[in-house]
Short mmCIF file of the C-alpha atoms (twelve columns), coordinates in Angstrom:
data_MODEL
# 
_entry.id   MODEL 
# 
loop_
_atom_site.group_PDB 
_atom_site.id 
_atom_site.type_symbol 
_atom_site.label_atom_id 
_atom_site.label_alt_id 
_atom_site.label_comp_id 
_atom_site.label_asym_id 
_atom_site.label_seq_id 
_atom_site.Cartn_x 
_atom_site.Cartn_y 
_atom_site.Cartn_z 
_atom_site.pdbx_PDB_model_num 
ATOM 1   C CA . GLN A 1   27.005 -24.560 181.382 1 
ATOM 2   C CA . VAL A 2   24.786 -23.751 184.564 1 
ATOM 3   C CA . GLN A 3   22.209 -21.240 184.002 1 
ATOM 4   C CA . LEU A 4   20.412 -18.732 186.499 1 
ATOM 5   C CA . VAL A 5   17.780 -16.980 186.596 1 
ATOM 6   C CA . GLU A 6   16.425 -13.926 188.729 1 
ATOM 7   C CA . SER A 7   13.965 -13.328 190.515 1 
ATOM 8   C CA . GLY A 8   11.438 -11.156 192.596 1 
ATOM 9   C CA . GLY A 9   12.445 -7.720  191.767 1 
ATOM 10  C CA . GLY A 10  9.997  -4.964  191.343 1 
ATOM 11  C CA . LEU A 11  9.286  -1.738  193.944 1 
ATOM 12  C CA . VAL A 12  8.882  -1.100  197.004 1 
ATOM 13  C CA . GLN A 13  8.805  2.186   199.205 1 
ATOM 14  C CA . ALA A 14  12.240 2.745   201.737 1 
ATOM 15  C CA . GLY A 15  11.912 0.698   205.212 1 
ATOM 16  C CA . GLY A 16  10.539 -2.128  202.789 1 
ATOM 17  C CA . SER A 17  11.387 -6.275  202.343 1 
ATOM 18  C CA . LEU A 18  12.127 -7.847  199.230 1 
ATOM 19  C CA . ARG A 19  13.890 -11.141 198.337 1 
ATOM 20  C CA . VAL A 20  15.421 -12.170 195.204 1 
ATOM 21  C CA . SER A 21  15.727 -16.200 193.253 1 
ATOM 22  C CA . CYS A 22  17.911 -17.319 192.011 1 
ATOM 23  C CA . ALA A 23  16.886 -21.086 190.656 1 
ATOM 24  C CA . ALA A 24  20.040 -22.337 188.428 1 
ATOM 25  C CA . SER A 25  20.241 -25.000 185.735 1 
ATOM 26  C CA . GLY A 26  22.800 -27.361 183.951 1 
ATOM 27  C CA . ARG A 27  25.040 -28.456 185.898 1 
ATOM 28  C CA . THR A 28  24.515 -27.883 189.067 1 
ATOM 29  C CA . SER A 29  27.209 -29.175 190.539 1 
ATOM 30  C CA . SER A 30  29.261 -26.072 189.285 1 
ATOM 31  C CA . SER A 31  27.405 -23.705 191.369 1 
ATOM 32  C CA . SER A 32  28.938 -25.353 195.405 1 
ATOM 33  C CA . ILE A 33  29.908 -21.408 195.703 1 
ATOM 34  C CA . MET A 34  26.821 -18.685 194.541 1 
ATOM 35  C CA . GLY A 35  27.081 -15.337 195.023 1 
ATOM 36  C CA . TRP A 36  24.666 -11.968 194.679 1 
ATOM 37  C CA . PHE A 37  25.905 -8.960  192.789 1 
ATOM 38  C CA . ARG A 38  24.837 -5.678  191.737 1 
ATOM 39  C CA . GLN A 39  24.944 -2.909  189.185 1 
ATOM 40  C CA . ALA A 40  23.737 1.024   189.760 1 
ATOM 41  C CA . PRO A 41  23.228 3.116   187.430 1 
ATOM 42  C CA . GLY A 42  26.896 4.558   186.450 1 
ATOM 43  C CA . LYS A 43  28.340 3.063   188.775 1 
ATOM 44  C CA . GLU A 44  30.398 -0.723  188.848 1 
ATOM 45  C CA . ARG A 45  29.066 -3.824  189.334 1 
ATOM 46  C CA . GLU A 46  29.439 -4.328  193.496 1 
ATOM 47  C CA . SER A 47  29.878 -7.937  195.395 1 
ATOM 48  C CA . VAL A 48  26.883 -7.801  197.796 1 
ATOM 49  C CA . ALA A 49  26.433 -11.752 200.089 1 
ATOM 50  C CA . ALA A 50  27.726 -14.656 198.590 1 
ATOM 51  C CA . ILE A 51  27.092 -18.195 200.176 1 
ATOM 52  C CA . SER A 52  29.303 -22.243 199.905 1 
ATOM 53  C CA . TRP A 53  27.374 -25.425 199.573 1 
ATOM 54  C CA . SER A 54  27.291 -26.613 202.743 1 
ATOM 55  C CA . THR A 55  25.685 -22.271 204.009 1 
ATOM 56  C CA . LEU A 56  28.577 -22.429 206.669 1 
ATOM 57  C CA . HIS A 57  30.740 -19.886 204.663 1 
ATOM 58  C CA . THR A 58  29.120 -16.605 204.353 1 
ATOM 59  C CA . TYR A 59  29.633 -12.948 203.112 1 
ATOM 60  C CA . TYR A 60  28.587 -9.816  202.609 1 
ATOM 61  C CA . ALA A 61  29.313 -6.237  202.127 1 
ATOM 62  C CA . GLU A 62  29.263 -3.790  204.330 1 
ATOM 63  C CA . SER A 63  26.613 -2.156  202.580 1 
ATOM 64  C CA . VAL A 64  24.343 -4.695  203.487 1 
ATOM 65  C CA . LYS A 65  25.685 -6.578  206.767 1 
ATOM 66  C CA . GLY A 66  22.526 -6.886  209.765 1 
ATOM 67  C CA . ARG A 67  20.321 -6.415  206.672 1 
ATOM 68  C CA . PHE A 68  20.704 -8.362  204.043 1 
ATOM 69  C CA . THR A 69  20.618 -12.614 204.181 1 
ATOM 70  C CA . ILE A 70  21.352 -15.117 201.836 1 
ATOM 71  C CA . SER A 71  20.468 -18.421 202.028 1 
ATOM 72  C CA . ARG A 72  19.701 -21.500 199.516 1 
ATOM 73  C CA . ASP A 73  18.222 -24.573 199.332 1 
ATOM 74  C CA . ASN A 74  19.843 -26.738 197.346 1 
ATOM 75  C CA . ALA A 75  17.777 -29.842 196.853 1 
ATOM 76  C CA . LYS A 76  15.589 -26.688 194.883 1 
ATOM 77  C CA . ASN A 77  18.816 -25.716 193.466 1 
ATOM 78  C CA . THR A 78  18.057 -21.540 194.403 1 
ATOM 79  C CA . VAL A 79  19.575 -19.474 195.889 1 
ATOM 80  C CA . TYR A 80  17.141 -16.168 197.542 1 
ATOM 81  C CA . LEU A 81  18.422 -12.810 199.114 1 
ATOM 82  C CA . GLN A 82  16.283 -11.614 201.430 1 
ATOM 83  C CA . MET A 83  16.721 -8.131  202.030 1 
ATOM 84  C CA . ASN A 84  15.742 -6.275  204.656 1 
ATOM 85  C CA . SER A 85  15.232 -2.241  205.669 1 
ATOM 86  C CA . LEU A 86  16.400 -0.945  202.286 1 
ATOM 87  C CA . LYS A 87  17.427 1.720   200.856 1 
ATOM 88  C CA . PRO A 88  17.053 4.214   198.457 1 
ATOM 89  C CA . GLU A 89  20.776 3.083   197.969 1 
ATOM 90  C CA . ASP A 90  20.365 -0.336  197.364 1 
ATOM 91  C CA . THR A 91  18.493 0.645   193.744 1 
ATOM 92  C CA . ALA A 92  20.451 -1.548  190.926 1 
ATOM 93  C CA . VAL A 93  20.136 -4.699  188.816 1 
ATOM 94  C CA . TYR A 94  20.279 -7.696  191.316 1 
ATOM 95  C CA . TYR A 95  22.570 -10.253 189.179 1 
ATOM 96  C CA . CYS A 96  23.209 -13.775 190.835 1 
ATOM 97  C CA . ALA A 97  26.731 -15.766 189.719 1 
ATOM 98  C CA . ALA A 98  28.160 -19.066 190.740 1 
ATOM 99  C CA . LYS A 99  31.230 -20.886 190.670 1 
ATOM 100 C CA . PRO A 100 32.304 -24.084 191.022 1 
ATOM 101 C CA . GLY A 101 34.835 -23.939 194.416 1 
ATOM 102 C CA . GLY A 102 36.381 -21.219 196.425 1 
ATOM 103 C CA . SER A 103 36.233 -18.751 198.871 1 
ATOM 104 C CA . VAL A 104 32.833 -17.316 199.304 1 
ATOM 105 C CA . TYR A 105 35.552 -13.612 199.493 1 
ATOM 106 C CA . ALA A 106 36.179 -14.665 195.693 1 
ATOM 107 C CA . SER A 107 36.071 -11.160 193.282 1 
ATOM 108 C CA . GLN A 108 33.630 -11.188 191.088 1 
ATOM 109 C CA . TYR A 109 35.908 -12.040 188.153 1 
ATOM 110 C CA . ASP A 110 36.174 -15.330 189.541 1 
ATOM 111 C CA . TYR A 111 32.889 -16.047 188.777 1 
ATOM 112 C CA . ASP A 112 32.064 -18.502 185.644 1 
ATOM 113 C CA . TYR A 113 28.374 -17.966 184.937 1 
ATOM 114 C CA . TRP A 114 26.086 -14.766 185.709 1 
ATOM 115 C CA . GLY A 115 22.233 -14.404 185.575 1 
ATOM 116 C CA . GLN A 116 20.154 -11.675 183.718 1 
ATOM 117 C CA . GLY A 117 19.283 -9.426  186.727 1 
ATOM 118 C CA . THR A 118 16.253 -8.351  188.319 1 
ATOM 119 C CA . GLN A 119 15.863 -4.730  188.986 1 
ATOM 120 C CA . VAL A 120 15.602 -3.428  192.703 1 
ATOM 121 C CA . THR A 121 14.401 -0.387  192.784 1 
ATOM 122 C CA . VAL A 122 13.459 1.404   196.645 1 
ATOM 123 C CA . SER A 123 11.677 4.518   196.211 1 
ATOM 124 C CA . SER A 124 12.125 7.632   198.681 1 
# 
């Protein structure tokens, strides 16, 4: 089992920046691929970014390319999502997820472990 705990969400003005973190504990060998997802009110959960253990492979949704950066510190079992140039449409609950292996392009349904989510609100 892997436990994931997100932190760092909050309220920010449009154009601002925010960094959310996700700390993994437990069987961290099962968190080779880690991803960020988000769900806005009334919308389906969507993929935002993902990163491999080696950090050589990353994935970004088109809507966040050039604005968001995913990174990880394996020594701390933590993955980060740096969000810059935030827009009101980025408002959502952001979830961290992990899976033992495979591709960074995997569907959310392939992830085995999920955090509880952290709210990010971008005001206009």
